[in-house]
Every structure is written in C-alpha cells, then in structure tokens.
XYZ file of C-alpha atoms in Angstrom:
651
model
C 15.338 -11.155 20.388
C 15.612 -8.017 22.509
C 14.688 -4.630 21.086
C 18.101 -3.244 22.001
C 19.713 -5.667 19.559
C 18.044 -3.564 16.858
C 18.079 -0.189 18.626
C 21.719 0.586 19.464
C 23.801 3.627 20.405
C 24.840 4.238 16.810
C 21.218 4.315 15.585
C 20.092 6.902 18.154
C 19.988 10.527 16.987
C 18.601 11.942 20.280
C 17.500 15.590 19.858
C 16.364 16.202 16.282
C 16.775 19.655 14.777
C 14.178 19.226 12.017
C 10.932 21.133 12.221
C 8.998 19.230 9.548
C 8.163 15.664 8.628
C 10.524 15.389 5.672
C 13.425 16.648 7.749
C 12.765 14.081 10.482
C 12.718 11.282 7.920
C 15.982 12.529 6.405
C 17.709 12.673 9.802
C 16.651 9.178 10.799
C 17.551 7.691 7.414
C 20.970 9.348 7.656
C 21.416 7.898 11.145
C 20.733 4.396 9.835
C 23.076 4.981 6.920
C 25.884 6.192 9.214
C 25.408 3.015 11.251
C 25.900 0.928 8.049
C 22.413 -0.558 8.193
C 21.477 0.320 4.591
C 22.896 -0.658 1.207
C 20.811 1.801 -0.829
C 19.788 5.012 0.925
C 17.604 6.422 -1.854
C 15.666 3.169 -2.295
C 15.060 2.887 1.436
C 13.927 6.520 1.675
C 11.630 5.982 -1.295
C 10.103 2.972 0.493
C 9.570 5.084 3.617
C 7.737 7.754 1.611
C 5.695 5.135 -0.228
C 4.520 3.818 3.144
C 3.654 7.369 4.219
C 1.579 7.817 1.061
C -0.664 4.911 2.119
C -1.407 6.459 5.519
C 0.578 8.503 7.983
C 2.778 6.618 10.447
C 2.220 9.405 12.957
C -0.052 7.257 15.092
C -0.879 9.869 17.720
C 0.087 10.186 21.389
C 3.190 12.071 20.221
C 4.613 9.045 18.380
C 5.626 8.435 14.766
C 6.949 5.121 13.503
C 8.017 5.461 9.861
C 8.928 2.013 8.595
C 9.781 -0.010 5.522
C 10.538 -3.612 4.681
C 12.790 -3.571 1.638
C 15.927 -5.138 0.159
C 17.787 -1.834 0.622
C 18.207 -2.788 4.307
C 21.368 -4.759 5.048
C 20.775 -5.311 8.750
C 17.456 -4.962 10.598
C 17.573 -1.883 12.796
C 15.587 0.776 14.630
C 16.597 4.451 14.622
C 15.396 6.763 17.389
C 15.119 10.518 17.675
C 13.064 12.973 19.703
C 11.872 16.539 19.509
C 10.740 18.287 22.699
C 9.149 21.103 20.681
C 7.279 18.635 18.501
C 6.934 18.277 14.740
C 3.801 18.429 12.607
C 3.863 14.836 11.350
C 0.261 14.803 10.064
C -0.547 12.440 12.937
C -3.867 10.684 13.369
C -4.780 12.855 16.380
C -3.545 16.031 14.612
C -1.103 16.641 17.482
C 2.676 17.242 17.117
C 4.908 14.159 17.243
C 7.785 14.105 19.755
C 9.145 10.538 19.639
C 10.295 8.964 16.380
C 11.249 5.354 15.766
C 12.252 4.454 12.212
C 12.076 0.719 11.562
C 14.295 -0.739 8.837
C 13.419 -4.354 8.070
C 15.051 -6.391 5.286
C 12.927 -8.312 2.820
C 12.332 -11.778 4.192
C 13.500 -10.627 7.641
C 13.764 -13.290 10.338
C 10.724 -13.824 12.523
C 12.734 -12.922 15.643
C 13.303 -9.441 14.210
C 9.622 -9.014 13.445
C 8.694 -10.126 16.963
C 11.023 -7.497 18.434
C 9.495 -4.802 16.246
C 6.015 -5.889 17.293
C 7.034 -5.704 20.937
C 8.358 -2.152 20.440
C 5.026 -1.072 18.965
C 3.265 -2.357 22.063
C 5.717 -0.813 24.507
C 5.131 2.646 23.041
C 1.486 2.516 24.060
C 2.633 2.866 27.714
C 2.322 6.484 28.905
C 5.257 6.190 31.333
C 7.608 4.802 28.687
C 6.809 7.717 26.374
C 7.305 10.254 29.160
C 10.644 8.725 30.181
C 11.885 8.684 26.584
C 10.928 12.309 26.056
C 13.098 13.326 29.024
C 16.009 10.982 28.271
C 19.315 12.839 28.068
C 21.609 10.287 26.416
C 21.578 7.208 24.180
C 22.447 5.109 27.222
C 19.367 6.307 29.101
C 17.166 5.569 26.054
C 18.487 2.010 25.927
C 17.923 1.560 29.670
C 14.286 2.705 29.346
C 13.650 0.375 26.411
C 15.409 -2.538 28.128
C 13.300 -2.143 31.254
C 10.095 -1.912 29.223
C 11.212 -4.941 27.186
C 11.594 -7.004 30.364
C 8.165 -5.961 31.623
C 6.528 -6.688 28.257
C 8.125 -10.142 28.149
C 6.895 -10.918 31.667
C 3.381 -9.773 30.728
C 3.380 -11.959 27.600
C 4.498 -15.007 29.577
C 1.858 -14.342 32.222
C -0.852 -13.971 29.581
C 0.191 -17.204 27.870
C 0.151 -19.063 31.180
C -3.245 -17.598 32.076
C -4.652 -18.558 28.666
C -3.509 -22.164 29.124
C -4.837 -22.386 32.682
C -8.163 -20.808 31.867
C -9.029 -22.668 28.664
C -11.517 -25.025 30.292
C -12.863 -22.377 32.631
C -13.483 -19.966 29.783
C -15.290 -22.566 27.706
C -17.711 -22.991 30.563
C -17.863 -19.289 31.465
C -21.077 -17.388 31.867
C -22.099 -16.356 28.364
C -23.285 -13.038 29.756
C -19.713 -12.041 30.573
C -18.472 -9.452 28.023
C -16.085 -11.112 25.572
C -14.996 -9.634 22.237
C -12.535 -10.522 19.513
C -10.374 -8.360 17.275
C -8.230 -8.753 14.166
C -5.577 -6.153 13.345
C -3.606 -5.849 10.107
C -1.713 -3.134 8.235
C -0.028 -3.142 4.773
C 3.504 -3.877 6.040
C 2.491 -5.853 9.124
C 5.187 -4.216 11.217
C 3.950 -1.376 13.403
C 0.281 -0.396 13.173
C -0.834 -4.030 13.433
C 0.627 -4.349 16.903
C -0.117 -0.847 18.098
C -3.794 -1.389 17.335
C -3.625 -4.697 19.181
C -2.156 -3.146 22.294
C -4.447 -0.110 22.237
C -7.482 -2.408 22.126
C -6.134 -4.700 24.850
C -5.293 -1.847 27.208
C -8.663 -0.176 26.722
C -10.521 -3.455 27.180
C -8.642 -4.053 30.432
C -9.704 -0.600 31.675
C -13.316 -1.371 30.787
C -13.291 -4.815 32.378
C -13.956 -6.516 29.034
C -12.197 -9.724 28.024
C -10.640 -9.508 24.560
C -8.591 -11.725 22.297
C -6.717 -10.103 19.413
C -5.470 -11.891 16.299
C -2.640 -10.129 14.450
C -2.053 -10.504 10.704
C 1.556 -9.289 10.623
C 4.643 -9.813 8.491
C 5.341 -13.077 10.269
C 1.880 -14.443 9.533
C -1.217 -14.834 11.676
C -0.638 -14.886 15.428
C -3.099 -15.688 18.230
C -5.504 -17.206 15.710
C -9.185 -16.930 16.624
C -10.699 -20.391 17.069
C -14.242 -21.479 16.273
C -14.874 -21.633 20.028
C -13.683 -18.021 20.404
C -15.986 -16.836 17.639
C -18.966 -18.787 18.954
C -18.570 -17.308 22.437
C -17.825 -13.692 21.456
C -20.335 -10.865 21.725
C -18.731 -9.021 18.832
C -15.691 -8.763 16.571
C -13.527 -5.743 15.702
C -11.704 -5.951 12.349
C -9.187 -3.077 12.308
C -7.358 -3.633 9.031
C -6.111 -1.886 5.895
C -5.625 -5.166 4.022
C -7.831 -8.141 3.285
C -8.494 -10.513 6.188
C -10.736 -13.576 6.308
C -14.153 -12.435 7.565
C -16.447 -15.243 6.409
C -15.818 -17.001 9.729
C -17.650 -14.167 11.529
C -20.951 -14.829 9.795
C -23.867 -13.846 12.031
C -21.730 -11.971 14.554
C -21.701 -8.279 15.404
C -18.707 -7.171 13.281
C -17.121 -3.714 13.371
C -14.916 -3.103 10.303
C -12.627 -0.047 10.409
C -9.152 1.035 9.228
C -6.279 -0.135 11.429
C -5.645 3.461 12.534
C -9.045 3.536 14.229
C -7.972 0.638 16.399
C -5.215 2.877 17.732
C -7.037 6.174 18.122
C -10.570 5.156 19.183
C -10.444 1.748 20.890
C -13.121 2.572 23.476
C -15.683 3.457 20.818
C -14.936 0.264 18.886
C -15.228 -1.928 21.998
C -18.580 -0.355 22.824
C -19.787 -0.958 19.256
C -18.649 -4.587 19.434
C -20.817 -5.047 22.523
C -23.875 -3.348 21.027
C -26.303 -6.203 20.369
C -28.697 -3.906 18.488
C -26.374 -3.648 15.487
C -27.176 -5.616 12.344
C -25.273 -8.935 12.199
C -22.562 -9.464 9.598
C -23.700 -11.718 6.714
C -20.664 -13.409 5.181
C -22.588 -15.027 2.336
C -23.887 -11.734 0.919
C -21.472 -8.955 0.149
C -24.264 -6.503 -0.506
C -25.950 -7.263 2.814
C -22.745 -7.051 4.824
C -21.873 -3.785 3.243
C -25.178 -2.381 4.433
C -24.298 -3.206 8.032
C -23.013 -0.506 10.318
C -19.612 -2.160 10.383
C -19.090 -0.879 6.866
C -21.348 2.141 6.965
C -18.512 4.426 5.870
C -17.988 2.504 2.602
C -20.428 3.273 -0.171
C -20.981 1.180 -3.287
C -18.353 3.115 -5.220
C -15.679 2.591 -2.589
C -16.563 -1.082 -2.306
C -16.220 -1.623 -6.059
C -12.982 0.354 -6.097
C -11.570 -1.735 -3.233
C -12.252 -5.004 -5.092
C -10.905 -3.618 -8.379
C -7.707 -2.370 -6.720
C -7.182 -5.771 -5.117
C -7.122 -7.221 -8.627
C -4.909 -4.444 -9.996
C -2.327 -4.694 -7.185
C -1.912 -8.425 -7.803
C -1.775 -7.906 -11.562
C 0.881 -5.165 -11.564
C 3.927 -7.402 -10.839
C 3.131 -9.346 -14.018
C 2.690 -6.110 -15.977
C 6.006 -4.689 -14.792
C 8.029 -7.910 -15.106
C 6.595 -8.745 -18.519
C 6.989 -5.193 -19.768
C 10.627 -4.900 -18.707
C 11.488 -8.240 -20.326
C 9.834 -7.130 -23.557
C 11.749 -3.852 -23.421
C 15.021 -5.776 -23.087
C 14.115 -7.785 -26.189
C 13.877 -4.580 -28.234
C 17.503 -3.848 -27.351
C 18.452 -6.862 -29.478
C 16.465 -5.487 -32.393
C 12.939 -4.450 -33.280
C 12.108 -7.998 -34.478
C 14.672 -9.991 -32.504
C 11.927 -12.288 -31.157
C 10.735 -13.293 -34.659
C 12.476 -16.365 -36.135
C 11.603 -15.126 -39.640
C 13.470 -11.840 -39.161
C 17.118 -11.193 -39.995
C 17.396 -9.648 -36.495
C 16.352 -12.919 -34.831
C 18.079 -13.841 -31.580
C 17.185 -17.108 -29.815
C 17.739 -15.712 -26.315
C 15.639 -12.652 -27.128
C 12.846 -14.944 -28.331
C 12.813 -16.762 -24.979
C 12.669 -13.469 -23.080
C 9.794 -12.425 -25.322
C 7.958 -15.671 -24.654
C 8.384 -15.236 -20.891
C 7.293 -11.608 -20.923
C 4.606 -11.531 -23.621
C 3.275 -15.088 -23.838
C 3.526 -15.976 -20.138
C 3.497 -12.904 -17.861
C 1.187 -10.826 -20.081
C -1.024 -13.849 -20.796
C -1.739 -14.130 -17.063
C -2.617 -10.472 -16.511
C -6.364 -10.639 -17.183
C -6.979 -13.993 -15.416
C -5.083 -12.778 -12.335
C -6.976 -9.467 -12.379
C -10.313 -11.297 -12.512
C -9.245 -13.930 -9.977
C -8.213 -11.459 -7.307
C -11.262 -9.257 -7.818
C -13.396 -12.341 -7.191
C -11.298 -13.346 -4.196
C -11.652 -9.882 -2.679
C -15.433 -10.271 -2.882
C -15.906 -13.927 -1.947
C -12.605 -14.908 -0.287
C -10.913 -18.127 -1.485
C -14.066 -19.788 -2.909
C -14.323 -17.069 -5.559
C -10.725 -17.304 -6.795
C -11.056 -20.300 -9.160
C -14.179 -18.938 -10.836
C -12.475 -15.567 -11.291
C -9.437 -17.150 -12.951
C -11.601 -19.186 -15.331
C -13.754 -16.157 -16.138
C -10.594 -14.177 -16.892
C -9.308 -16.889 -19.235
C -12.627 -16.902 -21.092
C -12.394 -13.107 -21.399
C -9.003 -13.544 -23.081
C -10.164 -16.276 -25.457
C -13.385 -14.381 -26.188
C -11.508 -11.203 -27.141
C -13.218 -9.061 -24.491
C -9.869 -8.035 -22.963
C -9.650 -6.031 -19.762
C -13.307 -5.061 -19.884
C -14.277 -8.721 -19.941
C -11.730 -9.557 -17.258
C -13.123 -6.952 -14.862
C -16.682 -8.109 -15.528
C -15.604 -11.716 -15.001
C -14.044 -10.882 -11.640
C -17.151 -9.189 -10.284
C -19.433 -11.840 -11.778
C -17.440 -14.693 -10.222
C -17.192 -12.957 -6.853
C -20.838 -12.080 -6.377
C -22.026 -15.320 -7.957
C -19.913 -17.289 -5.492
C -21.389 -15.265 -2.653
C -24.843 -16.235 -3.877
C -23.888 -19.900 -4.106
C -22.512 -19.769 -0.555
C -25.798 -18.317 0.637
C -27.857 -21.010 -1.083
C -25.524 -23.737 0.197
C -25.873 -22.484 3.767
C -29.170 -24.355 3.915
C -27.628 -27.745 3.081
C -27.354 -30.458 5.763
C -24.391 -30.223 8.156
C -23.079 -33.544 6.823
C -22.240 -31.808 3.517
C -20.240 -28.997 5.161
C -16.902 -30.556 4.229
C -17.879 -30.783 0.573
C -18.661 -27.091 0.167
C -15.128 -25.663 -0.324
C -13.766 -28.688 -2.217
C -16.687 -29.629 -4.467
C -19.874 -27.561 -4.280
C -18.437 -24.025 -4.439
C -15.803 -24.579 -7.183
C -17.962 -26.766 -9.475
C -21.004 -24.500 -9.443
C -19.140 -21.164 -9.420
C -16.721 -22.137 -12.202
C -19.348 -23.699 -14.468
C -21.961 -20.949 -14.058
C -19.375 -18.159 -14.383
C -18.000 -19.798 -17.529
C -21.385 -20.208 -19.163
C -22.495 -16.663 -18.328
C -19.223 -15.264 -19.680
C -19.535 -17.231 -22.952
C -23.194 -16.627 -23.668
C -24.035 -13.361 -21.883
C -21.103 -11.083 -21.036
C -18.401 -11.859 -23.575
C -20.299 -10.793 -26.755
C -21.131 -7.217 -25.635
C -17.824 -6.861 -23.767
C -15.912 -7.953 -26.860
C -17.868 -5.466 -28.989
C -17.163 -2.653 -26.526
C -13.488 -3.618 -26.256
C -13.024 -3.589 -30.028
C -14.954 -0.327 -30.326
C -12.634 1.276 -27.795
C -9.491 -0.045 -29.466
C -10.647 0.959 -32.933
C -11.450 4.393 -31.569
C -7.953 4.698 -30.155
C -6.427 3.511 -33.426
C -8.329 6.188 -35.331
C -7.205 9.043 -33.101
C -4.833 11.521 -34.724
C -3.787 15.137 -34.559
C -5.719 17.188 -32.010
C -7.710 14.200 -30.748
C -4.700 12.106 -29.827
C -3.070 15.098 -28.129
C -6.234 15.555 -26.059
C -5.942 11.900 -25.014
C -2.334 12.536 -23.983
C -3.353 15.650 -22.044
C -6.011 13.811 -20.030
C -3.980 10.683 -19.247
C -0.846 12.671 -18.444
C -2.731 14.936 -16.036
C -4.417 11.954 -14.349
C -1.000 10.480 -13.578
C -0.170 13.575 -11.513
C -3.445 14.104 -9.650
C -2.688 11.720 -6.790
C 0.653 10.112 -7.769
C -0.127 6.468 -7.055
C -3.727 6.937 -5.921
C -7.047 6.074 -7.625
C -6.787 8.511 -10.573
C -3.187 7.534 -11.241
C -4.039 3.824 -11.094
C -7.115 4.223 -13.292
C -5.069 5.939 -16.013
C -2.316 3.343 -15.735
C -4.686 0.351 -15.895
C -6.433 1.816 -18.959
C -3.080 2.454 -20.625
C -1.818 -1.055 -19.861
C -5.013 -2.578 -21.226
C -4.599 -0.679 -24.482
C -0.945 -1.746 -24.747
C -1.837 -5.433 -24.409
C -4.150 -4.924 -27.385
C -1.426 -3.290 -29.462
C -2.100 0.425 -28.898
C 0.875 2.230 -27.348
C -0.562 5.767 -27.244
C -2.131 5.642 -23.747
C 0.883 4.057 -22.025
C 3.136 6.600 -23.750
C 1.130 9.471 -22.291
C 0.942 7.736 -18.904
C 4.680 7.166 -18.700
C 5.608 10.672 -19.843
C 3.013 12.155 -17.483
C 4.263 10.022 -14.601
C 7.899 10.960 -15.176
C 7.262 14.706 -15.115
C 6.432 15.373 -11.388
C 9.699 14.207 -9.746
C 11.753 15.861 -12.488
C 9.703 19.053 -12.150
C 10.194 19.116 -8.370
C 13.951 18.714 -8.791
C 14.028 21.394 -11.483
C 12.040 23.798 -9.291
C 14.640 23.346 -6.537
C 17.390 24.198 -9.038
C 15.660 27.258 -10.529
C 14.119 28.602 -7.294
C 16.924 27.488 -5.028
C 16.292 29.995 -2.252
C 12.700 28.869 -1.785
C 13.770 25.414 -0.587
C 15.688 24.319 2.500
C 19.064 22.668 2.235
C 17.512 19.339 3.249
C 14.917 19.593 0.482
C 17.574 20.467 -2.081
C 19.401 17.320 -1.054
C 16.698 15.349 -2.889
C 17.368 16.976 -6.272
C 19.423 14.083 -7.652
C 17.141 11.325 -6.245
C 14.128 13.055 -7.785
C 15.788 13.246 -11.175
C 16.685 9.546 -10.929
C 13.176 8.562 -9.836
C 11.591 10.694 -12.532
C 13.721 9.193 -15.287
C 12.834 5.738 -13.930
C 9.055 6.446 -14.029
C 8.674 6.488 -10.245
C 6.072 9.223 -9.839
C 6.015 8.735 -6.062
C 9.264 10.708 -5.755
C 7.117 13.849 -5.707
C 4.786 12.593 -2.971
C 6.632 14.192 0.003
C 6.304 17.624 -1.600
C 2.688 17.031 -2.631
C 1.834 15.851 0.884
C 3.445 18.913 2.443
C 1.946 21.457 0.025
C -0.866 19.843 -2.044
C -2.635 23.088 -3.014
C 0.401 24.333 -4.932
C 2.140 21.104 -5.961
C -0.702 19.015 -7.418
C -2.198 21.593 -9.842
C 1.238 22.643 -11.070
C 2.264 19.008 -11.648
C -1.007 18.232 -13.463
C -0.429 21.054 -15.939
C 3.079 19.927 -16.852
C 2.218 16.212 -16.941
C -0.790 16.833 -19.155
C 1.192 19.011 -21.569
C 4.021 16.464 -21.610
C 1.626 13.633 -22.493
C 0.001 15.699 -25.236
C 3.341 16.701 -26.796
C 4.639 13.120 -26.737
C 1.633 11.783 -28.634
C 1.560 14.766 -30.945
C 5.190 14.108 -31.917
C 4.529 10.414 -32.558
C 6.164 8.778 -29.537
C 5.048 5.165 -29.037
C 6.535 3.445 -25.985
C 6.009 -0.314 -26.191
C 6.394 -1.352 -22.523
C 4.401 -0.453 -19.390
C 7.259 0.449 -17.066
C 10.913 1.447 -16.937
C 11.026 5.145 -17.849
C 13.882 6.352 -19.991
C 15.297 2.845 -20.267
C 12.264 1.402 -22.051
C 11.898 4.575 -24.118
C 15.380 3.943 -25.467
C 14.752 0.217 -25.806
C 11.307 0.242 -27.401
C 10.958 3.577 -29.190
C 14.505 4.610 -30.037
C 13.425 6.504 -33.159
C 11.383 8.866 -30.967
C 13.732 9.230 -27.999
C 14.316 12.908 -28.822
C 10.588 13.591 -29.107
C 9.895 11.881 -25.767
C 12.684 13.825 -24.075
C 11.329 17.088 -25.495
C 7.907 16.258 -24.039
C 9.388 15.422 -20.630
C 11.601 18.519 -20.527
C 8.845 20.933 -21.589
C 6.348 19.397 -19.174
C 8.832 19.435 -16.293
C 9.934 23.034 -16.909
C 6.320 24.246 -17.076
C 5.441 22.489 -13.806
C 8.664 23.642 -12.145
C 8.056 27.294 -13.045
C 4.404 27.235 -11.950
C 5.287 25.556 -8.653
C 8.266 27.824 -8.081
C 6.194 30.956 -8.647
C 3.381 29.732 -6.397
C 5.663 28.603 -3.577
C 6.254 31.293 -0.933
C 9.706 32.281 0.256
C 11.196 30.513 3.242
C 10.465 32.067 6.605
C 13.295 33.106 8.918
C 12.409 30.200 11.204
C 12.693 27.705 8.341
C 16.041 29.163 7.266
C 17.437 29.076 10.798
C 16.236 25.523 11.375
C 17.803 24.393 8.113
C 21.116 26.060 8.914
C 21.146 24.658 12.435
C 20.675 21.145 11.130
C 23.648 21.422 8.814
C 26.072 23.127 11.203
C-alpha cells in the first residue's frame, strides 16, 4: 500500500496556526474528523494524549508524529500539517517541531496499513524530504513529495532484499573482523518510533561503514528476525525498546539496552558502544548480573523492580476492569441479585457475578505473579509465576503473596537457567519443555507453601484488619493520601501504586481504598474543566473546547484527561490537583462512601453504592472546586500573543 492512500488532500491541513502542542493536536484531530476518518473524536484524542503521556512523539529533527491505534478510527489515515515558525512540542532534541504527521490506525488494522505507516516513519529520516515538505505550498505538492520518496524507499527495500539473498553465503564466510552489529527496535504502539529508530540506526551505520541488521517488533509482529547465525557473527547488539523484547538469545554478547527514543536521537553513540569489546558481556541467565552491565547502567535496582512489577500490573488491569464493571452491573439488579438465597435473586445477574468475581477476579493474582516472573525470566518463568500466584490465593496471602511469588518464580527460574547452562548439548531441547518448568514450578510451589506464604498471609491479614479498624480521622487520612497519590502523576508510578493497593484491598472485601482512589482520580479532569469555566479568560478558545470532554472523562474515572494541562504546566497543575483529590478522597471516606468496583466512575458509584451517591458527589464537587480555584488563581493571564494566535485559529 502506498502512503498516499492514507495521506490524502482532505487530511492535509498545510500551515497550522497553533503555537502550542495541544493546539497542533486539536487541529490535526479536527482535520481527520472533517475527512470522516473517525467515529469518536474524543476517544481518539484521549488515545493520542495517552500516547503522549508515555513519551513525547516529538522525535526531533523538527518532526512530531502523534499516533494512536484505537477503535475510534473508522478508516486508517494520516493527517499532515506544518509550521514554519515551529512549535514547542517537548521534542527529544528540545528543538521546535515544524512537520506534523498524525497517524490514525484502527484496532486490528490490516498489515498493509501498518507497512505504509512504517515506511512513512523511515522516509521522514531523510533530510531532503523534510526540507521539501517544509517549503511545500499546497496539498498537491505534499503528495508529490511523499509519492516520490515512497518510490525511492520501495526501490531501496527491494535492493536490500535482493542484496541480502545474494550475500547470504558470502556473509556467512565473511571475515569475522569486519564490523557487524545487530539491533532490535520496539515502541508501545509499534507504529512510528519502532521504524524511525530502525532507519536512524541504519543510516548512521551506513555513514560509518558498519554493517547492521535491525529487527523490528512492531504492530504487525516481528520483522527481519535475527537468526542464530546473525547473533553468533555480531560484534554487539543494540536493543532500543520501551517494551519487553526477547533478550535471552543475546547471552554472552555485548548488548546495549536503551529506550527506543535513544535509537533515534543518538545512533552513532549506540553503534560505537555496540562495537566496544571492552564492555561487560550480557548474561541472560542472571538478571542481577545483566543489570550490572553497562547496557543497563541507567537502571538501578528500584527501577528494575518497578519495571517487573508494572509488567504484572499492566497485564492484570484488564481483568480488574472487566471483572469490576461486570460486578457493578450486577448491583443494578439488586444488592444481592447474585445470591440464590436472596429475594432479589436474578439468574442472569448470578452468571455475570460468576464471570466477574469468580473468574476474572480469581485470575488477577496468578496473572500478576505470572507476568512479573515472565518479565524477569522470559517465557520459562511464566508457568512458575502462575502456580506461585495460585498458591498465594489458596494460602490467603493475597496480593502481597502474589507479588512475592512473581519475583520468586522469576529469579528462581533465572538461577535454574544458569545451572542448566552447564548441561550437555544433547539436553538442550529438553530445557524449555521439561527441565525449566518442572524444577521452577515445583521449587516455587514448595517455597511458597513452606516459606513465603505463612508470613505473607500474616502480613496480608494484619493490613486488612488494620483497614477494617480505621474510622473517623484515621480513615479520612487514608482517603487524603490515596486521593492525592492518584493526582501526582495521573497514570504514572504513584497513581498505579495507589490503584493497585486499592484494588488489592477491594478483592479482600475492603472498599475504602478504592473509594478514595476513584474519587481522587475523578477530580483532576473535572477540576480542569471547572477552572476553564470559572477563569474563562485565562484559557484559549481551543483549551475551552475541552471543557465537556474533561467533564465526561472525569465522571468516567479517566484521570488522564488532565494530562495535557499537567504536561504543559506541571508546576501549577499537579499541586493544585493533589490538594483537591486528597480532600475529595478524605471527604468521601469520612461520609461513609463505599464503592464496590474498581472502575467505571459515576456509573459504578450509582450501581454499587447508591445509598451514598450524594456523599460521593459532594466529595467530588468540593475536591474539584478547590483544585479549580487553586489552579485558576495560580495560572497567569494569557499573553497578547496567545490571544492573537487563538483568535487567528478560529477566524
């Protein structure tokens, strides 16, 4: 598929009038909407901002590629706009962005679409293409530039494929002293950064006279897979990724592990590091040893543990949300509609309850433990993690036991892999199918039963009993802390830590923490919208256009609706949101609110705690008004330039 099948005249905005990042995003989203490419504008925009919250899509060199892969996209498309003056897009190189491509990909998009998007990412690494686009005067000229670059990129790909086929035998017999490195690139969505890092590395390697092969882990799966022969021959390996990739295969090699953005902005440095034979080799069988290598020198023990824990949490959350929503629906039938002994009993409600509570919720701790272990030890650790998580459930050690089980299984499996590395080559095939699972599962299980479960169960019950005994001032203090944590980073580590703790308590029957978390998480978007209503003149017309979406997101417990404002003005936004969220959480618990589901906002408040709907609303309103007033008072007035730019955009 050609790029110009996705980038068309009606998706080109040409000269953008916006002078800030949020305005650029709004203009490009509106362009896609006018071209009938979207079925839900607010959901798509939310997905764009969620992607920005992970890391900026301003990749440097004057380019920004905001992108999202979401069901709100009807037809895959690319929107284009440019700004000769430049916009502060918080780019990786801290320089203004001039060229903007917004990629809209539908969920489950066809591979041909993904290939075209990957090709676009590569094309934009060409200096001449960027210069030509910046001076383009019409949509037609933009399409001509892209078409020409598309043809050249296709010819280069075909030439490279032909050369790879022709040189397979020659390369296998090549002088081992010839520089040869490998790379793996991967980003969370697998659409843009994956391929831009690939092309940046390939272009730099070509300049340096170094042969390189790059494997991409994109939306369409793994492409240009690195073979055992490639790995054996390579001097070093660059892993530029923000998501998990298989690294055990690089055992003993010089491995450079960095974020995917580094592959784009400092390819020369990475290539030089990959060729530096003095660096400590990567040891796949020992997580602690590999983490001490220079390839991971920027990650301390705390960050490493957090990374593994978040891998478990991210895979657990879909079960939490799905199970919680189903349980909330059951409460709409009646408080005891799932109980056959109750006069409110409803057979359909009972089945929903069984799916949500006895199936989805029953899997939460095993999945948490399994994916923590997998993050540490790759696939061999997964089975032991799942079994350890199940034992944590049956042994009444709850989330504490599940987390311990995940780390135990992961590091234990790493140890087993190290011991097994000394076995004869003839047993190699038995390792993943017999040796690793039997030993890791059995030893993890025994250690959980006899060593970890007893103290973890004691600690879990102590914590739950402590929560049950909280009342008055103490429980309001709990609400204050959890509510404020939900607003510190709005989806980041503090937010996730508070949410995981609250979910754990809910699964054990204590609704206080999740009540404070949900109220605290609902406050920021509502507060932002309220600030724009009260302090109208301090916000641009484009910003005020998000008032309704922010109210909707806030009421739905989507804290991320406030992220664009927090990203643009963190010093004022974050403290003001923390105050209101903390007060909201404290008031909710003080007034007796007890939300019985982990997600859904106002809908689950009505469904699961109808008798305290008024109290919950009071907490939300007071918290939001306090945050809105603090933020509004702290926010400076608009400058003349901001006012003129806003008016120009809407003329």
